[in-house]
mmCIF file of C-alpha atoms and ligand atoms in Angstrom:
data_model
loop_
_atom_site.group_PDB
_atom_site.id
_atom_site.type_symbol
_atom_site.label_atom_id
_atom_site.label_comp_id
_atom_site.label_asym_id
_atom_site.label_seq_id
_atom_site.Cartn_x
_atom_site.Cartn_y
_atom_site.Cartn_z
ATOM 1 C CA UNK A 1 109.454 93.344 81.255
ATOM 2 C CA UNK A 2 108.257 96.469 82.448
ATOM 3 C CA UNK A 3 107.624 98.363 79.609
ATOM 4 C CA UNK A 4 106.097 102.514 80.476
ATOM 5 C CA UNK A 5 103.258 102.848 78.294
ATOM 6 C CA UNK A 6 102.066 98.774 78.547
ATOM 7 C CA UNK A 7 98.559 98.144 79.756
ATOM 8 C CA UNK A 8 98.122 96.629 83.136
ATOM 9 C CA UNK A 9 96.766 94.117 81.596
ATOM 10 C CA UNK A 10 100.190 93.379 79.341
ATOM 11 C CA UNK A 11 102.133 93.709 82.488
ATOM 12 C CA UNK A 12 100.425 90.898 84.241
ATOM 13 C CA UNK A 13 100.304 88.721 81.179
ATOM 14 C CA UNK A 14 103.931 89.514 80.998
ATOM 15 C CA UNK A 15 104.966 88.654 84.729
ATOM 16 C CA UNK A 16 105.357 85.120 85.585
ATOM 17 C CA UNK A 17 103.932 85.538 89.202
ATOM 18 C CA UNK A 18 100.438 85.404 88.240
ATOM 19 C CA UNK A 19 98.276 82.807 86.492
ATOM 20 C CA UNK A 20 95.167 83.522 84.007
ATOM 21 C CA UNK A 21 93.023 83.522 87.273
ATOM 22 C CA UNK A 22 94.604 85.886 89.181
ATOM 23 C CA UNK A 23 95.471 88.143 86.470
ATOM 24 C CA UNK A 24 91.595 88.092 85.754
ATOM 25 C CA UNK A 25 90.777 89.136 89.043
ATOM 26 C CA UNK A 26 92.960 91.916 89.405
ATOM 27 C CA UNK A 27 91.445 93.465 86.451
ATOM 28 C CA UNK A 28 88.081 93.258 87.334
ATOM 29 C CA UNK A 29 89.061 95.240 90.710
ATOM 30 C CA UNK A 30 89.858 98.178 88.231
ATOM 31 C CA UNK A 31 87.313 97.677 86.563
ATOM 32 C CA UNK A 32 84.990 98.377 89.594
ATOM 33 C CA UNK A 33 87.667 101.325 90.607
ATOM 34 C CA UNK A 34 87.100 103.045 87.011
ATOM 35 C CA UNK A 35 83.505 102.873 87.784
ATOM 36 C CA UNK A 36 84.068 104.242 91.546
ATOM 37 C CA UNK A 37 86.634 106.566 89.976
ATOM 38 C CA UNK A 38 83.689 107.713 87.596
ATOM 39 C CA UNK A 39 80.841 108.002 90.484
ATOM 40 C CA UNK A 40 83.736 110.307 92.965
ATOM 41 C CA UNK A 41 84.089 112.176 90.064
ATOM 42 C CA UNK A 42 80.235 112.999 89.307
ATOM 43 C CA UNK A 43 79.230 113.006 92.523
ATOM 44 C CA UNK A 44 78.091 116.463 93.307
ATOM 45 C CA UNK A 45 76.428 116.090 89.639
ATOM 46 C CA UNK A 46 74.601 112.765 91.283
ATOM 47 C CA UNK A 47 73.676 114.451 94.726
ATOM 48 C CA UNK A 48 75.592 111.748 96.413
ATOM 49 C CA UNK A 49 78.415 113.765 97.897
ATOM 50 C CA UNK A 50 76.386 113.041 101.593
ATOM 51 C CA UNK A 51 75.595 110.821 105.011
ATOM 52 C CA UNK A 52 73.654 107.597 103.782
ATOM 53 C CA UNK A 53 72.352 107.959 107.321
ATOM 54 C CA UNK A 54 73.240 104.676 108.327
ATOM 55 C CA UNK A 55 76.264 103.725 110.874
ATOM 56 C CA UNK A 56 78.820 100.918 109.545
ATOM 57 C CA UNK A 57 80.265 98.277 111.961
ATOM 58 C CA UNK A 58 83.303 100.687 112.741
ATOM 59 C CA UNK A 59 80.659 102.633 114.435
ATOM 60 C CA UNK A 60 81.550 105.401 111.576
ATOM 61 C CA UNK A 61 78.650 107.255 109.739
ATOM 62 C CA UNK A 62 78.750 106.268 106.276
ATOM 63 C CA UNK A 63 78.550 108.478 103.450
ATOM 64 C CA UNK A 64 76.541 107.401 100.665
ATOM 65 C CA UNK A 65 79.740 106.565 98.392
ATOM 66 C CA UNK A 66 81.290 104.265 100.476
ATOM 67 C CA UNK A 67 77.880 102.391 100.313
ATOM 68 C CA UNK A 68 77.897 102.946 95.994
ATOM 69 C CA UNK A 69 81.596 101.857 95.998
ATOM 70 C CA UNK A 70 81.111 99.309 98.451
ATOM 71 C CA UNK A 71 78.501 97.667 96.208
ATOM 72 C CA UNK A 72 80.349 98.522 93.188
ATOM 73 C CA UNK A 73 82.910 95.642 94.144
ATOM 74 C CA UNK A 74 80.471 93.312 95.706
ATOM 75 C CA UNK A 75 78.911 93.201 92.223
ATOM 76 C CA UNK A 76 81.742 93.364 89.925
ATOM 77 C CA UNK A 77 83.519 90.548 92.460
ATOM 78 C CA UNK A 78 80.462 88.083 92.583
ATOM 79 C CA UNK A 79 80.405 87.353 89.220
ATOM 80 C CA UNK A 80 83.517 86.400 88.269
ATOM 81 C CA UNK A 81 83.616 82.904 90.152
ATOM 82 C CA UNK A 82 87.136 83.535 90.880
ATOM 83 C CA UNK A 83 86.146 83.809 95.126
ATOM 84 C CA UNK A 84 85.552 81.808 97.877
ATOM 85 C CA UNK A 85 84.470 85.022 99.961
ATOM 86 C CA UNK A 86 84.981 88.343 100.117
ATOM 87 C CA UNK A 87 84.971 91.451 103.490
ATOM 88 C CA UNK A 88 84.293 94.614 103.014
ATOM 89 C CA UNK A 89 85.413 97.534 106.324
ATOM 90 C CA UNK A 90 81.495 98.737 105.317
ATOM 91 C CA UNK A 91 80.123 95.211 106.121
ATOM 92 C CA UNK A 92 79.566 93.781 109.564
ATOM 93 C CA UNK A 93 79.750 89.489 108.294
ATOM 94 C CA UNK A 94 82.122 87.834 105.382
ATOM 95 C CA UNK A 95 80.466 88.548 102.245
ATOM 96 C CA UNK A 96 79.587 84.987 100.781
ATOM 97 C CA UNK A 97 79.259 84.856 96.404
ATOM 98 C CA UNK A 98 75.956 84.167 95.627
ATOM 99 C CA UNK A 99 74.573 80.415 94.906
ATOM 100 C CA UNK A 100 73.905 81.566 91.506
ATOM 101 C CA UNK A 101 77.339 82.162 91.170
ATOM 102 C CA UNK A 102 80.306 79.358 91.225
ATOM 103 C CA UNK A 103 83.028 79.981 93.860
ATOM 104 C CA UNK A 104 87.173 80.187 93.225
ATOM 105 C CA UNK A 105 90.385 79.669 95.088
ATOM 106 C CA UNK A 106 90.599 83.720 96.284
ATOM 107 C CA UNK A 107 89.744 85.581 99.280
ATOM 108 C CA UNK A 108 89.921 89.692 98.933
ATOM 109 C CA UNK A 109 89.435 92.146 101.404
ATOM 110 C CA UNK A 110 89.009 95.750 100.792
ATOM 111 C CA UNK A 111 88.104 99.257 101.784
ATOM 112 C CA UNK A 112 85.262 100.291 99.506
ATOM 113 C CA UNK A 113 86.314 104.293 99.824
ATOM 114 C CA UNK A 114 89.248 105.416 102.446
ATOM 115 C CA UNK A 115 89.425 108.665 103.073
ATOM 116 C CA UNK A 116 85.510 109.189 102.522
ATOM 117 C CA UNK A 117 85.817 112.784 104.786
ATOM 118 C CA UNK A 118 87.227 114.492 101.614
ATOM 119 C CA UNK A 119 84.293 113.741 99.329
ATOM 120 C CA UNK A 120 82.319 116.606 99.933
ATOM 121 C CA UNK A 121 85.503 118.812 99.704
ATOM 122 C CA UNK A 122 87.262 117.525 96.433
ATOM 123 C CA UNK A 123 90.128 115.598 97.527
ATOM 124 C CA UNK A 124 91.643 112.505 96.774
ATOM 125 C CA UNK A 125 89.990 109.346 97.868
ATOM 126 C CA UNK A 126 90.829 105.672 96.920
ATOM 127 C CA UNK A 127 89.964 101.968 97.097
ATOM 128 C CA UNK A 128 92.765 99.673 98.892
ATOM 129 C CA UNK A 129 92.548 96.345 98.739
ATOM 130 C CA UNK A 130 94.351 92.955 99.210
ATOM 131 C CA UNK A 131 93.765 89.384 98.131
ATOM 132 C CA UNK A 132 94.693 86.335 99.887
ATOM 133 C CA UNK A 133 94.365 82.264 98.846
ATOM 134 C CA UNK A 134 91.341 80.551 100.056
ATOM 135 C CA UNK A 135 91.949 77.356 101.806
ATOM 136 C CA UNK A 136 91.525 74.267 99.881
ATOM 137 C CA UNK A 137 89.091 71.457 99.391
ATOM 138 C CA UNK A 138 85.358 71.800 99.759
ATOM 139 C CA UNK A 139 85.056 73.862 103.020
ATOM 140 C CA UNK A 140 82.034 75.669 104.835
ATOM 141 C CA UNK A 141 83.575 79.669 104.087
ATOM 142 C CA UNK A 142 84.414 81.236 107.690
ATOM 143 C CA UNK A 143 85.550 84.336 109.343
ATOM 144 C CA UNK A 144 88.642 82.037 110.246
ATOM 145 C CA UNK A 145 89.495 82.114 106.741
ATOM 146 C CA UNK A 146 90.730 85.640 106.544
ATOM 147 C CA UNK A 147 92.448 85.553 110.217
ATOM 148 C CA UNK A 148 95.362 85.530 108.414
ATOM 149 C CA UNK A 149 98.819 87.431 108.716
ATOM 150 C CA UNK A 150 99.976 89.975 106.042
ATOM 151 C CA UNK A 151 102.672 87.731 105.385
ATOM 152 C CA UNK A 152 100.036 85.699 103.866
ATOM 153 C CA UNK A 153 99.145 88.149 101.057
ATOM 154 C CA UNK A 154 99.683 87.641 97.664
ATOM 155 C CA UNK A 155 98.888 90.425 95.806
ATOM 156 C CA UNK A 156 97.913 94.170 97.284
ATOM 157 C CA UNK A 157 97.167 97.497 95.393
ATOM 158 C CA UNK A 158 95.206 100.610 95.674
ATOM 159 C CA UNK A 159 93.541 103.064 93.627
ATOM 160 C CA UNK A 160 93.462 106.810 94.197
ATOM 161 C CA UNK A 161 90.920 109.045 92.694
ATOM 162 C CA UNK A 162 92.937 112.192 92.539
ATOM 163 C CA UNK A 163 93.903 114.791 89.883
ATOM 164 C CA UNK A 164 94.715 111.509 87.720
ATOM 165 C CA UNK A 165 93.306 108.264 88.650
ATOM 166 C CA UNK A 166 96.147 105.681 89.379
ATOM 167 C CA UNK A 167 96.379 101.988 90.458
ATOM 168 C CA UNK A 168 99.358 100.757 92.711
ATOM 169 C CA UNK A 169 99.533 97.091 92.512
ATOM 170 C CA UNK A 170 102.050 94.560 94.044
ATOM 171 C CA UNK A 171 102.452 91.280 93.297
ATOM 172 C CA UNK A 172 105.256 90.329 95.847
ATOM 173 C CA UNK A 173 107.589 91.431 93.244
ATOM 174 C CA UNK A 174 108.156 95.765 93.538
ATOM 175 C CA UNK A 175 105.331 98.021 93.210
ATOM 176 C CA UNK A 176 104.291 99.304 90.441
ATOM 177 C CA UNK A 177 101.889 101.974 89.428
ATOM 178 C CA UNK A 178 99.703 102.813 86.606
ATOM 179 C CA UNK A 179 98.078 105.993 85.471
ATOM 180 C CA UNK A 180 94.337 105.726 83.875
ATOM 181 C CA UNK A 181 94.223 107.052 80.375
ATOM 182 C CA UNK A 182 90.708 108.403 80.200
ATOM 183 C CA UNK A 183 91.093 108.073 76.051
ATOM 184 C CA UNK A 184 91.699 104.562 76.396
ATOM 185 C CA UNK A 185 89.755 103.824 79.610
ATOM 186 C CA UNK A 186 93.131 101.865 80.391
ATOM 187 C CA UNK A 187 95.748 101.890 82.940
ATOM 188 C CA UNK A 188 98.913 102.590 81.825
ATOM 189 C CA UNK A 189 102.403 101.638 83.633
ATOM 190 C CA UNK A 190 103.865 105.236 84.509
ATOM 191 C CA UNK A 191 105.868 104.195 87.510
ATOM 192 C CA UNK A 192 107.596 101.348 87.095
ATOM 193 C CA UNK A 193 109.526 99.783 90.573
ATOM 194 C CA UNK A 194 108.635 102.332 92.855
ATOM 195 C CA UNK A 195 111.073 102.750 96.002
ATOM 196 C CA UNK A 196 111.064 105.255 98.629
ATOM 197 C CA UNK A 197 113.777 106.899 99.799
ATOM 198 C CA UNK A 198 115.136 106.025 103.279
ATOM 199 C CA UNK A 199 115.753 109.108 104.687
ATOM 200 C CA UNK A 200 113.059 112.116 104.961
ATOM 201 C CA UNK A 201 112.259 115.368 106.567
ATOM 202 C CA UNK A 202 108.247 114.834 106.016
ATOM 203 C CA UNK A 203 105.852 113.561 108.834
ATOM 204 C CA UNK A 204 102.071 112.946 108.330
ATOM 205 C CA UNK A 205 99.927 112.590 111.629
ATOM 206 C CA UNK A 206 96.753 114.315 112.732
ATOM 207 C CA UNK A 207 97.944 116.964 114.902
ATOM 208 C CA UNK A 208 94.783 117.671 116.607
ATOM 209 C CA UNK A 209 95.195 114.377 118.556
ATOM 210 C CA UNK A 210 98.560 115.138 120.171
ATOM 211 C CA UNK A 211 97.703 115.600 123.606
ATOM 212 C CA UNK A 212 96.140 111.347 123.826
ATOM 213 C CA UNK A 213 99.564 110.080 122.238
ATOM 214 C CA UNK A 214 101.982 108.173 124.167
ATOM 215 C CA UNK A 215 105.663 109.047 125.180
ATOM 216 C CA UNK A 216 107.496 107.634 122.326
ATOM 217 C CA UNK A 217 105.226 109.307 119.181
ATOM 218 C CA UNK A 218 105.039 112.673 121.875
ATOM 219 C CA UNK A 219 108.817 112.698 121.617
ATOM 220 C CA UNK A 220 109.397 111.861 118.077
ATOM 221 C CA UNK A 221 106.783 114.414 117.117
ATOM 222 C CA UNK A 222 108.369 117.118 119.178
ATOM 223 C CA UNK A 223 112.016 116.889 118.412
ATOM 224 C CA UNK A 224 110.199 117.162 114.279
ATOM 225 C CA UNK A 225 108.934 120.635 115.340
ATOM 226 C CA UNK A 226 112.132 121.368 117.624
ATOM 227 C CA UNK A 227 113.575 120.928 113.860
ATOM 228 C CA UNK A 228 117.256 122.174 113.385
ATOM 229 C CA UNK A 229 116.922 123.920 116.576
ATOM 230 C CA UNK A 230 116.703 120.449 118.507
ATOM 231 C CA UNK A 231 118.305 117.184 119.040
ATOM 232 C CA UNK A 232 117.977 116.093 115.277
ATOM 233 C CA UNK A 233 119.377 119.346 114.273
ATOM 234 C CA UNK A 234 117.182 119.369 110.900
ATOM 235 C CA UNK A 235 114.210 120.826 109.810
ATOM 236 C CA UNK A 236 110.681 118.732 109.031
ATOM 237 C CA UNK A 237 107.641 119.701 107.154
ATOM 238 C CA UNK A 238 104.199 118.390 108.047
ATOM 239 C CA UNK A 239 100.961 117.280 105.597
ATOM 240 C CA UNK A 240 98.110 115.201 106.333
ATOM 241 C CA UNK A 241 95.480 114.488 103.798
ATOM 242 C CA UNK A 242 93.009 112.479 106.102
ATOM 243 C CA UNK A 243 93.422 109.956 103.448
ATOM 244 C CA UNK A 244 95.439 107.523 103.761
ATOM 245 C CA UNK A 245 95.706 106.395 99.795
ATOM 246 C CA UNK A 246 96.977 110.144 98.944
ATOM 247 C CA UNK A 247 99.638 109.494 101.942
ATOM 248 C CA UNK A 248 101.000 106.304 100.991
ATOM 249 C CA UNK A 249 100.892 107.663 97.376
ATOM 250 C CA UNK A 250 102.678 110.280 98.597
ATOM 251 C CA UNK A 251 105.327 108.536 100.306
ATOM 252 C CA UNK A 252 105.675 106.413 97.495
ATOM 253 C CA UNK A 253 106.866 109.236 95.048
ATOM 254 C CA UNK A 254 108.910 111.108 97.626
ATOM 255 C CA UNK A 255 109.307 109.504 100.804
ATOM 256 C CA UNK A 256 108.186 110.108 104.288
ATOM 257 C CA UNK A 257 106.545 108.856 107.373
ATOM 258 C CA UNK A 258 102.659 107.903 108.164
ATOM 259 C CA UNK A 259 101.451 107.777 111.738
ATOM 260 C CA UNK A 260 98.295 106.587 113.404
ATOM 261 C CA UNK A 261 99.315 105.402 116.604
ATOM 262 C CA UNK A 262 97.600 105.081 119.344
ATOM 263 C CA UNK A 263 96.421 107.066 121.597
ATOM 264 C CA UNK A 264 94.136 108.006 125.017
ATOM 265 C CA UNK A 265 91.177 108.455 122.475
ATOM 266 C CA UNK A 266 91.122 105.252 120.672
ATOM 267 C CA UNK A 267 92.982 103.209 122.995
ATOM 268 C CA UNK A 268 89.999 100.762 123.225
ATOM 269 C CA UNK A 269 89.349 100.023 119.991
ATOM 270 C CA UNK A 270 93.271 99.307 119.452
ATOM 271 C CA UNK A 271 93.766 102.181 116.361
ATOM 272 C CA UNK A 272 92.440 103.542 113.752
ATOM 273 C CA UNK A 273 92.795 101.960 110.880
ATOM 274 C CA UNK A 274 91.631 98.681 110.289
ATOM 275 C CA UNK A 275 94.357 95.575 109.801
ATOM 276 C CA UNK A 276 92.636 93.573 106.906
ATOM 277 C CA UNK A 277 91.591 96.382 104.591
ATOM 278 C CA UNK A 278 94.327 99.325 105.038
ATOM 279 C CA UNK A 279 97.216 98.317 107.314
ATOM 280 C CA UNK A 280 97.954 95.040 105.581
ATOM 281 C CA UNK A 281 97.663 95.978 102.359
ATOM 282 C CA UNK A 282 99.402 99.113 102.601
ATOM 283 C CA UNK A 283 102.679 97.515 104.678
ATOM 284 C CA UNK A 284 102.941 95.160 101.896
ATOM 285 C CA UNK A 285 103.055 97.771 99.259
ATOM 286 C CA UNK A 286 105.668 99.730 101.299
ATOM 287 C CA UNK A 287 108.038 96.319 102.238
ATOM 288 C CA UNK A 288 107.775 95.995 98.295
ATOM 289 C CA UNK A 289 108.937 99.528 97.939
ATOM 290 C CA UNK A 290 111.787 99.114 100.242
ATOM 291 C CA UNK A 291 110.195 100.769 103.037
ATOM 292 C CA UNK A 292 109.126 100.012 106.965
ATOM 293 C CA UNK A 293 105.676 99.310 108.471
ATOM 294 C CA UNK A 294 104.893 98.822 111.528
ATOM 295 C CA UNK A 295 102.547 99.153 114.770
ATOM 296 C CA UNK A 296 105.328 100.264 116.845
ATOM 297 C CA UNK A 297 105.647 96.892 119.303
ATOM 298 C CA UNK A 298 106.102 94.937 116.059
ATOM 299 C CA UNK A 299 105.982 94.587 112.053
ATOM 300 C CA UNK A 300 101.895 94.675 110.647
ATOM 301 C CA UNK A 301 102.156 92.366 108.243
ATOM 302 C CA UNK A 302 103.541 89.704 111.555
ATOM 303 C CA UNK A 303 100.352 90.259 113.348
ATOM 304 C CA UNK A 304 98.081 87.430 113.572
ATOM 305 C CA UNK A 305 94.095 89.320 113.376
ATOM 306 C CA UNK A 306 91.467 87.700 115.865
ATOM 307 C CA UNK A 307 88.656 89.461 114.025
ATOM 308 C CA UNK A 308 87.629 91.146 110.426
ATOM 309 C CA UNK A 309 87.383 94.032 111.545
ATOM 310 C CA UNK A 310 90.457 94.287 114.295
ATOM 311 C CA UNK A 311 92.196 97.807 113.990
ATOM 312 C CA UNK A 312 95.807 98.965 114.524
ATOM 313 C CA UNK A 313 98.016 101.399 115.351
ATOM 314 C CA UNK A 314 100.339 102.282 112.200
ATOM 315 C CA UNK A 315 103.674 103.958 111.449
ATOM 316 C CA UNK A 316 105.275 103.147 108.060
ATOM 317 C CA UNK A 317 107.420 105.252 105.354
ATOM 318 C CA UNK A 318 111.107 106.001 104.901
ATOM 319 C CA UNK A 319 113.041 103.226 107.030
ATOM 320 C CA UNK A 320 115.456 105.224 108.799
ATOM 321 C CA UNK A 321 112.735 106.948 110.126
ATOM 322 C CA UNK A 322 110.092 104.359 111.144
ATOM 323 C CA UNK A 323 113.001 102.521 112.797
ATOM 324 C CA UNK A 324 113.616 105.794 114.557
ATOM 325 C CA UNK A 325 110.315 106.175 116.019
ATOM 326 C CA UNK A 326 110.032 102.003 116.724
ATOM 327 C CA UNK A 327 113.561 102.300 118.739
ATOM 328 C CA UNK A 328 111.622 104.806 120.690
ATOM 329 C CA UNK A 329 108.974 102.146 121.276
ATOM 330 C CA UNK A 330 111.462 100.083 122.759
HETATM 331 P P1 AHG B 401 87.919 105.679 105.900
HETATM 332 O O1 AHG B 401 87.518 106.857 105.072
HETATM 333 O O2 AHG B 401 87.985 104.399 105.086
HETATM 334 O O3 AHG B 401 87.129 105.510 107.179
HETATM 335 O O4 AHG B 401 89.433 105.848 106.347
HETATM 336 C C1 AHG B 401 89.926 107.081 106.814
HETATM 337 C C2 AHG B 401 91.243 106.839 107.488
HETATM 338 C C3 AHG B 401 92.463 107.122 106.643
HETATM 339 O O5 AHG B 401 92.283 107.249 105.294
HETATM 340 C C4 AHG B 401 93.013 108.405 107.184
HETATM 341 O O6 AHG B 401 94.387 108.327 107.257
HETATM 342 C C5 AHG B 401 92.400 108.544 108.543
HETATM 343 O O7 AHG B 401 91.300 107.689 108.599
HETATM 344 C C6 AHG B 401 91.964 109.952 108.785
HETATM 345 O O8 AHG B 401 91.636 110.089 110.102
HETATM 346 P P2 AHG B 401 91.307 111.489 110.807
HETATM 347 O O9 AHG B 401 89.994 111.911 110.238
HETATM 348 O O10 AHG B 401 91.272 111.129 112.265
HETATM 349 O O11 AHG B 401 92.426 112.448 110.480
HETATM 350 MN MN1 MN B 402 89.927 103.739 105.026
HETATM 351 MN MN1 MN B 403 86.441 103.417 103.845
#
C-alpha cells in the first residue's frame, strides 16, 4: 500500500521486500540525515560553513560538514549491530564497527555530503547512499567485500537538504519519496512511484569543461544549443546545480538528462563521480524510475569496481535521451 501521508516507517512495515532488520537500518540512515539536515541548516549559526583544512582521499579539500556528516553516520551506523562494514567517499580504508559493538549481515556505502560546494552559498546538498548484503559466515571484513556491481544493490536512497528536506528511497520495487514534516520530525510519503518522463528538452552538464569532452558528448551538447535551429529541430534549456542530489531530484519530478563524462581534465582518474557512493546508487534509483544510466561504453550498475573509491563517467535521465547520447558512443 502506498498510502500519501504514511510514515516511512509504515511504508516499510507495509512492503513485503524488507525484513525487521533492514527496515531498522534504513531508518536509522534518516535518522542521521535529520541530524545532517539540522547541522546544513544551522551552519552559518555554528561557524561551520568552511575548509576543515584537511584533503580527503579524492584528493578534494574537505569542508568541515562533510567531516560532521561524515561522522554523523559513522556513529548513528555503529551502533545498531545491523553491519558488517561500512565506506564512506570521505574515508581512505573500509570503516570496520567497533569491537564494542556486534556486527550484522549489511554493507552500506555512502556520500556523507554531495554537493558540499553549495554550503557556503545556501543551496541544496544531500546524503546518497546504498546498502548491499554482506557475505556470509564468519569472515575477516575486506575491501573485496564491496567490489561489487550495482546490480548487487538492494536498497538505495538519498536525502536532499533543500527548501524541504526529502528522502528518496528504493527498495528494488519504484522509488518513492518522502517529505520531512518538521512538526512531526517524520518523513512523510509525498511522492509515491516516481517515474520520469522519457522524452526531455533539459540537459545538466558543467559547461565550463566543454573544451576536454570527447566527440560524442561535444556533439550531443552542440546540436542542444543548435536547438530548433539544428539537426534536432527543438529547443533545450540548460541547469546545473553542482549537486548532484538536487539533479537527480530534479530529473525525478520532471525529467531530463545528467552528464559527467569524461573528459581531457579528468581522464586519469576515470570521472568524476565516484561508483560506490553516487553513480550506483543513483542508476538504481533512476532504473527504478523507469529511466537510463549509464557511463556511455556501458550500463553503471554492470560495472564490476576494482577499488572503493573507483570513479566514473555518468550520463543518466530521460531514456530516449541517454540512449541518444550512448548511440553516439557507439
Ligand atoms: P561532492 O560534494 O560529494 O564532492 O560531490 C560533488 C559532485 C556532484 O554532486 C556534482 O554533480 C559535481 O560533483 C559537481 O562538480 P563541478 O563542481 O565540477 O561542477
Ligand atoms: Mn558527492
Ligand atoms: Mn561528498
Amino acid at each position: 500500500m502506498t498510502v500519501k501521508g504514511q510514515s516511512v516507517q509504515q511504508f516499510l512495515q507495509n512492503s513485503d521486500k524488507v525484513n525487521a532488520s533492514l527496515s531498522q537500518l534504513i531508518i536509522t540512515v534518516t535518522t542521521a540525515c535529520k541530524e545532517i539536515a539540522d547541522l546544513v541548516e544551522r551552519s552559518s549559526i555554528l561557524g561551520v560553513e568552511g575548509l576543515a583544512n584537511s584533503i580527503n582521499v579524492q584528493g578534494e579539500d574537505q569542508k568541515q560538514l562533510d567531516v560532521m556528516s561524515n561522522d554523523v553516520m559513522v556513529e548513528h551506523l555503529s551502533a545498531i549491530g545491523l553491519l558488517d562494514a561500512m565506506v564512506s567517499e570521505e574515508i581512505e580504508d573500509v570503516i570496520d564497527i567497533p569491537s564494542s559493538y556486534s556486527k550484522g549481515e549489511y554493507l552500506i556505502c555512502f556520500d556523507p555530503l554531495d554537493g558540499s560546494s553549495n554550503i557556503d552559498i545556501n543551496l541544496s546538498v544531500g546524503t546518497i547512499f546504498s546498502i548491499l548484503h554482506a557475505p556470509k559466515n564468519n569472515h575477516k571484513t575486506s575491501v573485496d567485500d564491496f567490489l561489487k556491481t550495482g546490480e548487487e544493490q538492494i536498497c538505495a536512497g538519498f536525502c536532499v537538504y533543500g527548501p524541504s528536506t526529502m528522502l528518496i528511497l528504493t527498495i528494488g520495487a519504484g522509488v518513492f519519496g518522502f517529505t520531512l514534516d518538521k512538526e512531526s520530525s517524520e518523513f512523510v510519503l509525498t511522492h509515491p512511484d516516481m517515474s520520469i518522463p522519457e522524452n526531455t528538452a533539459e540537459f545538466a552538464i558543467n559547461m565550463s569543461n566543454q573544451r576536454y569532452w570527447e566527440p560524442p558528448v561535444q556533439r550531443y551538447i552542440a546540436e542542444c544549443i543548435a536547438g530548433i535551429d539544428g539537426s534536432r529541430e527543438k529547443n533545450f534549456n540548460m541547469r546545473w546545480n553542482a549537486s548532484m542530489v538536487a539533479e537527480v531530484y530534479r530529473i525525478l519530478v520532471r525529467g531530463g538528462i545528467f552528464m559527467y563524462p569524461i573528459d581531457k581534465k579528468i581522464a586519469q582518474q576515470g570521472g568524476k563521480l565516484r561508483l560506490l557512493y553516487e553513480a550506483n546508487p543513483m542508476s538504481f534509483i533512476i532504473e527504478q524510475a523507469g529511466g537510463v544510466s549509464s557511463s556511455g561504453k556501458q550500463r553503471i550498475m554492470a560495472i564490476k569496481p576494482d577499488s572503493i573509491h573507483q570513479r566514473v563517467p555518468v550520463i543518466l535521465g530521460s531514456k530516449n535521451e541517454v540512449d541518444r547520447l550512448v548511440s553516439y558512443h557507439q
